[in-house]
């Protein structure tokens, strides 16, 4: 224990959202899915075609046999399976899958892992494992929670992660903005790409123990509802998919418009809307609906940095482009 010397950041403690759930604290979401497979003692897994390739690539490296399933326009799996020793990853897309649907799926299927990387606040369901990725919601460079029966098993086998060296983009953004430090952010992402499964870094844990979760929750919910109001008439996703339940806190507002130029028009006006999983467009096995999501989904940011003014600016730009 060190005493004296220069001061560190003054951070609060005791605010970690899932502290009472006895989670496994790991370094990234794909590690969490693999860890849940270990807890289930499953060497085979079903995952959706419509998912980030980093997940499947990580599982391949770990010797997991990966099979795929399709999703319907309700964002739920279209497959049925019944084997004991195979797990299935159910993605809570955008954080908008109704809790009742998640519960129904867990009730009727074995070895379910709920990928809640897009639904940080979604409660875990008894009988399943839930995987959460805090960096999709808060200002941290990495981190993952796995919640489920004896989720803390195997943790002693994993090395400790250290993230401070590549997390400086979080501080630099405060002074010089996101664009100026995007290269530093990419270095952090590349570090994760090279990483094996590890225990959560002390820096990430300290930051997650310092967040005003209820305030952020309220802002995100308010922003989502306003975005839903502004974009309702032009969104090509079914209204039933876009409906937010009272306690849900979405990651983004999912706007789908069949216009290839729209994303680039927004970028030219300093509105950066990523394209999720573009690699899938080269996959001949995906369905028309999955292809449409890969090609046209615009994930509109609704996070705690923004409010009505920013959403109005995005909406005005989009309507102007469409006109």
mmCIF file of N, CA and C in Angstrom, residues 185-285:
data_model
loop_
_atom_site.group_PDB
_atom_site.id
_atom_site.type_symbol
_atom_site.label_atom_id
_atom_site.label_comp_id
_atom_site.label_asym_id
_atom_site.label_seq_id
_atom_site.Cartn_x
_atom_site.Cartn_y
_atom_site.Cartn_z
ATOM 1 N N UNK A 185 -8.691 6.489 -29.802
ATOM 2 C CA UNK A 185 -9.803 5.572 -29.551
ATOM 3 C C UNK A 185 -9.597 4.256 -30.305
ATOM 4 N N UNK A 186 -9.146 4.349 -31.549
ATOM 5 C CA UNK A 186 -8.913 3.149 -32.343
ATOM 6 C C UNK A 186 -7.827 2.270 -31.728
ATOM 7 N N UNK A 187 -6.814 2.896 -31.124
ATOM 8 C CA UNK A 187 -5.773 2.115 -30.452
ATOM 9 C C UNK A 187 -6.365 1.298 -29.307
ATOM 10 N N UNK A 188 -7.302 1.884 -28.596
ATOM 11 C CA UNK A 188 -7.961 1.166 -27.514
ATOM 12 C C UNK A 188 -8.766 -0.012 -28.059
ATOM 13 N N UNK A 189 -9.477 0.214 -29.171
ATOM 14 C CA UNK A 189 -10.255 -0.858 -29.787
ATOM 15 C C UNK A 189 -9.343 -1.973 -30.302
ATOM 16 N N UNK A 190 -8.206 -1.599 -30.864
ATOM 17 C CA UNK A 190 -7.250 -2.591 -31.362
ATOM 18 C C UNK A 190 -6.661 -3.414 -30.228
ATOM 19 N N UNK A 191 -6.466 -2.786 -29.073
ATOM 20 C CA UNK A 191 -5.984 -3.539 -27.911
ATOM 21 C C UNK A 191 -6.987 -4.618 -27.518
ATOM 22 N N UNK A 192 -8.268 -4.261 -27.531
ATOM 23 C CA UNK A 192 -9.297 -5.239 -27.214
ATOM 24 C C UNK A 192 -9.337 -6.359 -28.257
ATOM 25 N N UNK A 193 -9.153 -5.993 -29.511
ATOM 26 C CA UNK A 193 -9.173 -6.990 -30.580
ATOM 27 C C UNK A 193 -8.073 -8.035 -30.369
ATOM 28 N N UNK A 194 -6.953 -7.620 -29.810
ATOM 29 C CA UNK A 194 -5.832 -8.540 -29.581
ATOM 30 C C UNK A 194 -5.932 -9.278 -28.253
ATOM 31 N N UNK A 195 -6.844 -8.852 -27.393
ATOM 32 C CA UNK A 195 -6.880 -9.362 -26.023
ATOM 33 C C UNK A 195 -7.555 -10.720 -25.929
ATOM 34 N N UNK A 196 -7.119 -11.478 -24.937
ATOM 35 C CA UNK A 196 -7.807 -12.694 -24.547
ATOM 36 C C UNK A 196 -8.796 -12.325 -23.446
ATOM 37 N N UNK A 197 -9.504 -13.295 -22.921
ATOM 38 C CA UNK A 197 -10.410 -13.040 -21.806
ATOM 39 C C UNK A 197 -9.590 -12.657 -20.574
ATOM 40 N N UNK A 198 -9.988 -11.572 -19.920
ATOM 41 C CA UNK A 198 -9.279 -11.076 -18.733
ATOM 42 C C UNK A 198 -10.292 -10.550 -17.720
ATOM 43 N N UNK A 199 -9.807 -10.363 -16.500
ATOM 44 C CA UNK A 199 -10.636 -9.722 -15.486
ATOM 45 C C UNK A 199 -10.661 -8.221 -15.725
ATOM 46 N N UNK A 200 -11.759 -7.589 -15.376
ATOM 47 C CA UNK A 200 -11.938 -6.156 -15.581
ATOM 48 C C UNK A 200 -10.788 -5.357 -14.976
ATOM 49 N N UNK A 201 -10.343 -4.331 -15.698
ATOM 50 C CA UNK A 201 -9.255 -3.494 -15.191
ATOM 51 C C UNK A 201 -9.725 -2.683 -13.984
ATOM 52 N N UNK A 202 -8.791 -2.340 -13.108
ATOM 53 C CA UNK A 202 -9.114 -1.556 -11.925
ATOM 54 C C UNK A 202 -9.594 -0.158 -12.304
ATOM 55 N N UNK A 203 -9.046 0.380 -13.393
ATOM 56 C CA UNK A 203 -9.487 1.698 -13.853
ATOM 57 C C UNK A 203 -10.950 1.659 -14.268
ATOM 58 N N UNK A 204 -11.320 0.680 -15.071
ATOM 59 C CA UNK A 204 -12.708 0.572 -15.517
ATOM 60 C C UNK A 204 -13.640 0.363 -14.336
ATOM 61 N N UNK A 205 -13.240 -0.505 -13.400
ATOM 62 C CA UNK A 205 -14.069 -0.739 -12.220
ATOM 63 C C UNK A 205 -14.266 0.560 -11.428
ATOM 64 N N UNK A 206 -13.191 1.330 -11.245
ATOM 65 C CA UNK A 206 -13.275 2.582 -10.480
ATOM 66 C C UNK A 206 -14.234 3.566 -11.151
ATOM 67 N N UNK A 207 -14.182 3.644 -12.482
ATOM 68 C CA UNK A 207 -15.070 4.550 -13.201
ATOM 69 C C UNK A 207 -16.529 4.085 -13.115
ATOM 70 N N UNK A 208 -16.749 2.781 -13.229
ATOM 71 C CA UNK A 208 -18.116 2.247 -13.151
ATOM 72 C C UNK A 208 -18.688 2.343 -11.744
ATOM 73 N N UNK A 209 -17.828 2.483 -10.765
ATOM 74 C CA UNK A 209 -18.264 2.621 -9.372
ATOM 75 C C UNK A 209 -18.560 4.076 -9.022
ATOM 76 N N UNK A 210 -18.532 4.941 -10.051
ATOM 77 C CA UNK A 210 -18.590 6.382 -9.837
ATOM 78 C C UNK A 210 -19.713 7.064 -10.629
ATOM 79 N N UNK A 211 -20.557 6.282 -11.301
ATOM 80 C CA UNK A 211 -21.508 6.821 -12.280
ATOM 81 C C UNK A 211 -22.883 7.060 -11.654
ATOM 82 N N UNK A 212 -23.537 8.133 -12.068
ATOM 83 C CA UNK A 212 -24.913 8.427 -11.662
ATOM 84 C C UNK A 212 -25.854 7.685 -12.615
ATOM 85 N N UNK A 213 -26.100 6.432 -12.332
ATOM 86 C CA UNK A 213 -26.833 5.576 -13.256
ATOM 87 C C UNK A 213 -28.286 5.994 -13.439
ATOM 88 N N UNK A 214 -28.937 6.447 -12.383
ATOM 89 C CA UNK A 214 -30.352 6.799 -12.493
ATOM 90 C C UNK A 214 -30.555 8.054 -13.334
ATOM 91 N N UNK A 215 -29.653 9.008 -13.200
ATOM 92 C CA UNK A 215 -29.742 10.220 -14.009
ATOM 93 C C UNK A 215 -29.554 9.902 -15.489
ATOM 94 N N UNK A 216 -28.565 9.071 -15.787
ATOM 95 C CA UNK A 216 -28.303 8.684 -17.174
ATOM 96 C C UNK A 216 -29.477 7.904 -17.746
ATOM 97 N N UNK A 217 -30.044 7.046 -16.947
ATOM 98 C CA UNK A 217 -31.212 6.263 -17.368
ATOM 99 C C UNK A 217 -32.349 7.194 -17.793
ATOM 100 N N UNK A 218 -32.637 8.182 -16.976
ATOM 101 C CA UNK A 218 -33.750 9.099 -17.266
ATOM 102 C C UNK A 218 -33.497 9.901 -18.540
ATOM 103 N N UNK A 219 -32.256 10.343 -18.746
ATOM 104 C CA UNK A 219 -31.930 11.120 -19.938
ATOM 105 C C UNK A 219 -32.093 10.274 -21.189
ATOM 106 N N UNK A 220 -31.593 9.058 -21.156
ATOM 107 C CA UNK A 220 -31.683 8.170 -22.316
ATOM 108 C C UNK A 220 -33.148 7.861 -22.661
ATOM 109 N N UNK A 221 -33.938 7.608 -21.645
ATOM 110 C CA UNK A 221 -35.346 7.309 -21.900
ATOM 111 C C UNK A 221 -36.058 8.509 -22.523
ATOM 112 N N UNK A 222 -35.799 9.675 -21.983
ATOM 113 C CA UNK A 222 -36.417 10.892 -22.512
ATOM 114 C C UNK A 222 -35.981 11.143 -23.950
ATOM 115 N N UNK A 223 -34.697 10.970 -24.234
ATOM 116 C CA UNK A 223 -34.183 11.186 -25.586
ATOM 117 C C UNK A 223 -34.754 10.172 -26.567
ATOM 118 N N UNK A 224 -34.871 8.929 -26.134
ATOM 119 C CA UNK A 224 -35.423 7.907 -27.033
ATOM 120 C C UNK A 224 -36.871 8.254 -27.405
ATOM 121 N N UNK A 225 -37.638 8.614 -26.416
ATOM 122 C CA UNK A 225 -39.046 8.917 -26.668
ATOM 123 C C UNK A 225 -39.195 10.112 -27.605
ATOM 124 N N UNK A 226 -38.317 11.093 -27.460
ATOM 125 C CA UNK A 226 -38.394 12.257 -28.346
ATOM 126 C C UNK A 226 -37.972 11.886 -29.768
ATOM 127 N N UNK A 227 -36.905 11.085 -29.891
ATOM 128 C CA UNK A 227 -36.468 10.628 -31.213
ATOM 129 C C UNK A 227 -37.564 9.798 -31.879
ATOM 130 N N UNK A 228 -38.225 8.943 -31.104
ATOM 131 C CA UNK A 228 -39.313 8.130 -31.646
ATOM 132 C C UNK A 228 -40.430 9.013 -32.187
ATOM 133 N N UNK A 229 -40.680 10.110 -31.504
ATOM 134 C CA UNK A 229 -41.709 11.058 -31.945
ATOM 135 C C UNK A 229 -41.310 11.734 -33.255
ATOM 136 N N UNK A 230 -40.053 12.156 -33.350
ATOM 137 C CA UNK A 230 -39.588 12.882 -34.534
ATOM 138 C C UNK A 230 -39.514 11.998 -35.776
ATOM 139 N N UNK A 231 -39.114 10.739 -35.601
ATOM 140 C CA UNK A 231 -38.833 9.881 -36.749
ATOM 141 C C UNK A 231 -39.941 8.878 -37.060
ATOM 142 N N UNK A 232 -41.036 8.898 -36.316
ATOM 143 C CA UNK A 232 -42.064 7.865 -36.438
ATOM 144 C C UNK A 232 -42.587 7.703 -37.869
ATOM 145 N N UNK A 233 -42.747 8.796 -38.589
ATOM 146 C CA UNK A 233 -43.393 8.749 -39.906
ATOM 147 C C UNK A 233 -42.471 8.227 -41.008
ATOM 148 N N UNK A 234 -41.161 8.178 -40.764
ATOM 149 C CA UNK A 234 -40.245 7.769 -41.837
ATOM 150 C C UNK A 234 -39.492 6.489 -41.526
ATOM 151 N N UNK A 235 -39.629 5.967 -40.310
ATOM 152 C CA UNK A 235 -38.890 4.758 -39.948
ATOM 153 C C UNK A 235 -39.543 3.538 -40.586
ATOM 154 N N UNK A 236 -38.743 2.713 -41.265
ATOM 155 C CA UNK A 236 -39.251 1.538 -41.950
ATOM 156 C C UNK A 236 -39.306 0.295 -41.060
ATOM 157 N N UNK A 237 -38.850 0.403 -39.815
ATOM 158 C CA UNK A 237 -39.007 -0.702 -38.878
ATOM 159 C C UNK A 237 -40.448 -0.748 -38.375
ATOM 160 N N UNK A 238 -40.962 -1.933 -38.056
ATOM 161 C CA UNK A 238 -42.330 -2.034 -37.537
ATOM 162 C C UNK A 238 -42.482 -1.264 -36.227
ATOM 163 N N UNK A 239 -43.596 -0.570 -36.031
ATOM 164 C CA UNK A 239 -43.826 0.187 -34.787
ATOM 165 C C UNK A 239 -43.750 -0.689 -33.539
ATOM 166 N N UNK A 240 -44.114 -1.951 -33.660
ATOM 167 C CA UNK A 240 -44.069 -2.844 -32.498
ATOM 168 C C UNK A 240 -42.644 -3.060 -32.015
ATOM 169 N N UNK A 241 -41.688 -3.027 -32.929
ATOM 170 C CA UNK A 241 -40.277 -3.189 -32.565
ATOM 171 C C UNK A 241 -39.761 -1.948 -31.848
ATOM 172 N N UNK A 242 -40.262 -0.789 -32.224
ATOM 173 C CA UNK A 242 -39.747 0.487 -31.723
ATOM 174 C C UNK A 242 -40.350 0.896 -30.392
ATOM 175 N N UNK A 243 -41.392 0.206 -29.952
ATOM 176 C CA UNK A 243 -42.059 0.576 -28.703
ATOM 177 C C UNK A 243 -41.159 0.293 -27.505
ATOM 178 N N UNK A 244 -40.971 1.303 -26.663
ATOM 179 C CA UNK A 244 -40.135 1.163 -25.468
ATOM 180 C C UNK A 244 -41.003 0.888 -24.252
ATOM 181 N N UNK A 245 -40.700 -0.196 -23.530
ATOM 182 C CA UNK A 245 -41.397 -0.450 -22.278
ATOM 183 C C UNK A 245 -40.922 0.533 -21.214
ATOM 184 N N UNK A 246 -41.720 0.702 -20.176
ATOM 185 C CA UNK A 246 -41.482 1.740 -19.169
ATOM 186 C C UNK A 246 -40.074 1.686 -18.598
ATOM 187 N N UNK A 247 -39.584 0.501 -18.285
ATOM 188 C CA UNK A 247 -38.282 0.390 -17.621
ATOM 189 C C UNK A 247 -37.116 0.204 -18.587
ATOM 190 N N UNK A 248 -37.393 0.132 -19.872
ATOM 191 C CA UNK A 248 -36.311 -0.100 -20.825
ATOM 192 C C UNK A 248 -35.492 1.155 -21.084
ATOM 193 N N UNK A 249 -34.187 0.951 -21.278
ATOM 194 C CA UNK A 249 -33.262 2.046 -21.568
ATOM 195 C C UNK A 249 -32.481 1.655 -22.823
ATOM 196 N N UNK A 250 -32.947 2.059 -24.000
ATOM 197 C CA UNK A 250 -32.281 1.640 -25.241
ATOM 198 C C UNK A 250 -30.877 2.214 -25.385
ATOM 199 N N UNK A 251 -30.076 1.526 -26.192
ATOM 200 C CA UNK A 251 -28.732 2.012 -26.500
ATOM 201 C C UNK A 251 -28.796 3.152 -27.523
ATOM 202 N N UNK A 252 -29.632 2.974 -28.553
ATOM 203 C CA UNK A 252 -29.792 3.966 -29.627
ATOM 204 C C UNK A 252 -31.259 3.974 -30.060
ATOM 205 N N UNK A 253 -31.616 4.930 -30.897
ATOM 206 C CA UNK A 253 -32.891 4.851 -31.602
ATOM 207 C C UNK A 253 -32.605 4.266 -32.978
ATOM 208 N N UNK A 254 -33.162 3.088 -33.297
ATOM 209 C CA UNK A 254 -32.840 2.437 -34.572
ATOM 210 C C UNK A 254 -33.703 2.968 -35.717
ATOM 211 N N UNK A 255 -33.103 3.778 -36.564
ATOM 212 C CA UNK A 255 -33.811 4.364 -37.696
ATOM 213 C C UNK A 255 -33.396 3.641 -38.971
ATOM 214 N N UNK A 256 -34.348 3.112 -39.695
ATOM 215 C CA UNK A 256 -34.073 2.427 -40.955
ATOM 216 C C UNK A 256 -34.751 3.183 -42.088
ATOM 217 N N UNK A 257 -33.938 3.678 -43.024
ATOM 218 C CA UNK A 257 -34.428 4.366 -44.210
ATOM 219 C C UNK A 257 -33.643 3.841 -45.408
ATOM 220 N N UNK A 258 -34.325 3.394 -46.428
ATOM 221 C CA UNK A 258 -33.666 2.781 -47.594
ATOM 222 C C UNK A 258 -33.058 3.859 -48.492
ATOM 223 N N UNK A 259 -31.944 4.404 -48.037
ATOM 224 C CA UNK A 259 -31.245 5.456 -48.776
ATOM 225 C C UNK A 259 -29.752 5.313 -48.483
ATOM 226 N N UNK A 260 -28.976 4.887 -49.481
ATOM 227 C CA UNK A 260 -27.547 4.648 -49.280
ATOM 228 C C UNK A 260 -26.759 5.931 -49.036
ATOM 229 N N UNK A 261 -27.245 7.060 -49.515
ATOM 230 C CA UNK A 261 -26.481 8.300 -49.439
ATOM 231 C C UNK A 261 -26.660 9.028 -48.116
ATOM 232 N N UNK A 262 -27.679 8.659 -47.366
ATOM 233 C CA UNK A 262 -28.048 9.421 -46.175
ATOM 234 C C UNK A 262 -26.947 9.430 -45.127
ATOM 235 N N UNK A 263 -26.313 8.295 -44.899
ATOM 236 C CA UNK A 263 -25.254 8.190 -43.892
ATOM 237 C C UNK A 263 -24.099 9.153 -44.208
ATOM 238 N N UNK A 264 -23.758 9.242 -45.494
ATOM 239 C CA UNK A 264 -22.641 10.087 -45.907
ATOM 240 C C UNK A 264 -23.018 11.567 -45.876
ATOM 241 N N UNK A 265 -24.262 11.869 -46.156
ATOM 242 C CA UNK A 265 -24.739 13.243 -46.038
ATOM 243 C C UNK A 265 -24.619 13.729 -44.596
ATOM 244 N N UNK A 266 -25.003 12.878 -43.663
ATOM 245 C CA UNK A 266 -24.902 13.236 -42.246
ATOM 246 C C UNK A 266 -23.436 13.426 -41.843
ATOM 247 N N UNK A 267 -22.565 12.546 -42.310
ATOM 248 C CA UNK A 267 -21.142 12.661 -41.981
ATOM 249 C C UNK A 267 -20.575 13.975 -42.477
ATOM 250 N N UNK A 268 -20.965 14.385 -43.667
ATOM 251 C CA UNK A 268 -20.487 15.659 -44.231
ATOM 252 C C UNK A 268 -20.941 16.848 -43.390
ATOM 253 N N UNK A 269 -21.963 16.639 -42.574
ATOM 254 C CA UNK A 269 -22.466 17.697 -41.698
ATOM 255 C C UNK A 269 -22.129 17.428 -40.226
ATOM 256 N N UNK A 270 -21.039 16.667 -40.021
ATOM 257 C CA UNK A 270 -20.507 16.391 -38.675
ATOM 258 C C UNK A 270 -21.486 15.638 -37.772
ATOM 259 N N UNK A 271 -22.324 14.814 -38.382
ATOM 260 C CA UNK A 271 -23.190 13.905 -37.624
ATOM 261 C C UNK A 271 -22.747 12.492 -37.988
ATOM 262 N N UNK A 272 -22.155 11.807 -37.031
ATOM 263 C CA UNK A 272 -21.504 10.533 -37.313
ATOM 264 C C UNK A 272 -22.403 9.371 -36.877
ATOM 265 N N UNK A 273 -22.898 8.656 -37.858
ATOM 266 C CA UNK A 273 -23.810 7.540 -37.626
ATOM 267 C C UNK A 273 -23.154 6.283 -38.188
ATOM 268 N N UNK A 274 -22.750 5.396 -37.321
ATOM 269 C CA UNK A 274 -22.016 4.213 -37.743
ATOM 270 C C UNK A 274 -22.870 3.243 -38.539
ATOM 271 N N UNK A 275 -22.192 2.348 -39.265
ATOM 272 C CA UNK A 275 -22.868 1.274 -39.984
ATOM 273 C C UNK A 275 -22.497 -0.040 -39.300
ATOM 274 N N UNK A 276 -23.482 -0.666 -38.712
ATOM 275 C CA UNK A 276 -23.235 -1.885 -37.952
ATOM 276 C C UNK A 276 -23.110 -3.090 -38.879
ATOM 277 N N UNK A 277 -21.991 -3.789 -38.780
ATOM 278 C CA UNK A 277 -21.832 -5.124 -39.344
ATOM 279 C C UNK A 277 -22.047 -5.155 -40.855
ATOM 280 N N UNK A 278 -21.390 -4.212 -41.507
ATOM 281 C CA UNK A 278 -21.456 -4.099 -42.967
ATOM 282 C C UNK A 278 -20.945 -5.360 -43.642
ATOM 283 N N UNK A 279 -20.051 -6.092 -42.979
ATOM 284 C CA UNK A 279 -19.472 -7.302 -43.564
ATOM 285 C C UNK A 279 -20.550 -8.316 -43.958
ATOM 286 N N UNK A 280 -21.703 -8.258 -43.310
ATOM 287 C CA UNK A 280 -22.770 -9.220 -43.582
ATOM 288 C C UNK A 280 -23.341 -9.089 -44.989
ATOM 289 N N UNK A 281 -23.157 -7.930 -45.622
ATOM 290 C CA UNK A 281 -23.708 -7.730 -46.961
ATOM 291 C C UNK A 281 -23.063 -8.655 -47.987
ATOM 292 N N UNK A 282 -21.899 -9.204 -47.662
ATOM 293 C CA UNK A 282 -21.233 -10.154 -48.552
ATOM 294 C C UNK A 282 -21.652 -11.592 -48.270
ATOM 295 N N UNK A 283 -22.492 -11.782 -47.265
ATOM 296 C CA UNK A 283 -22.939 -13.122 -46.879
ATOM 297 C C UNK A 283 -24.245 -13.453 -47.607
ATOM 298 N N UNK A 284 -24.195 -14.443 -48.475
ATOM 299 C CA UNK A 284 -25.364 -14.790 -49.287
ATOM 300 C C UNK A 284 -26.446 -15.508 -48.485
ATOM 301 N N UNK A 285 -26.124 -15.906 -47.232
ATOM 302 C CA UNK A 285 -27.089 -16.676 -46.444
ATOM 303 C C UNK A 285 -28.043 -15.801 -45.643
#
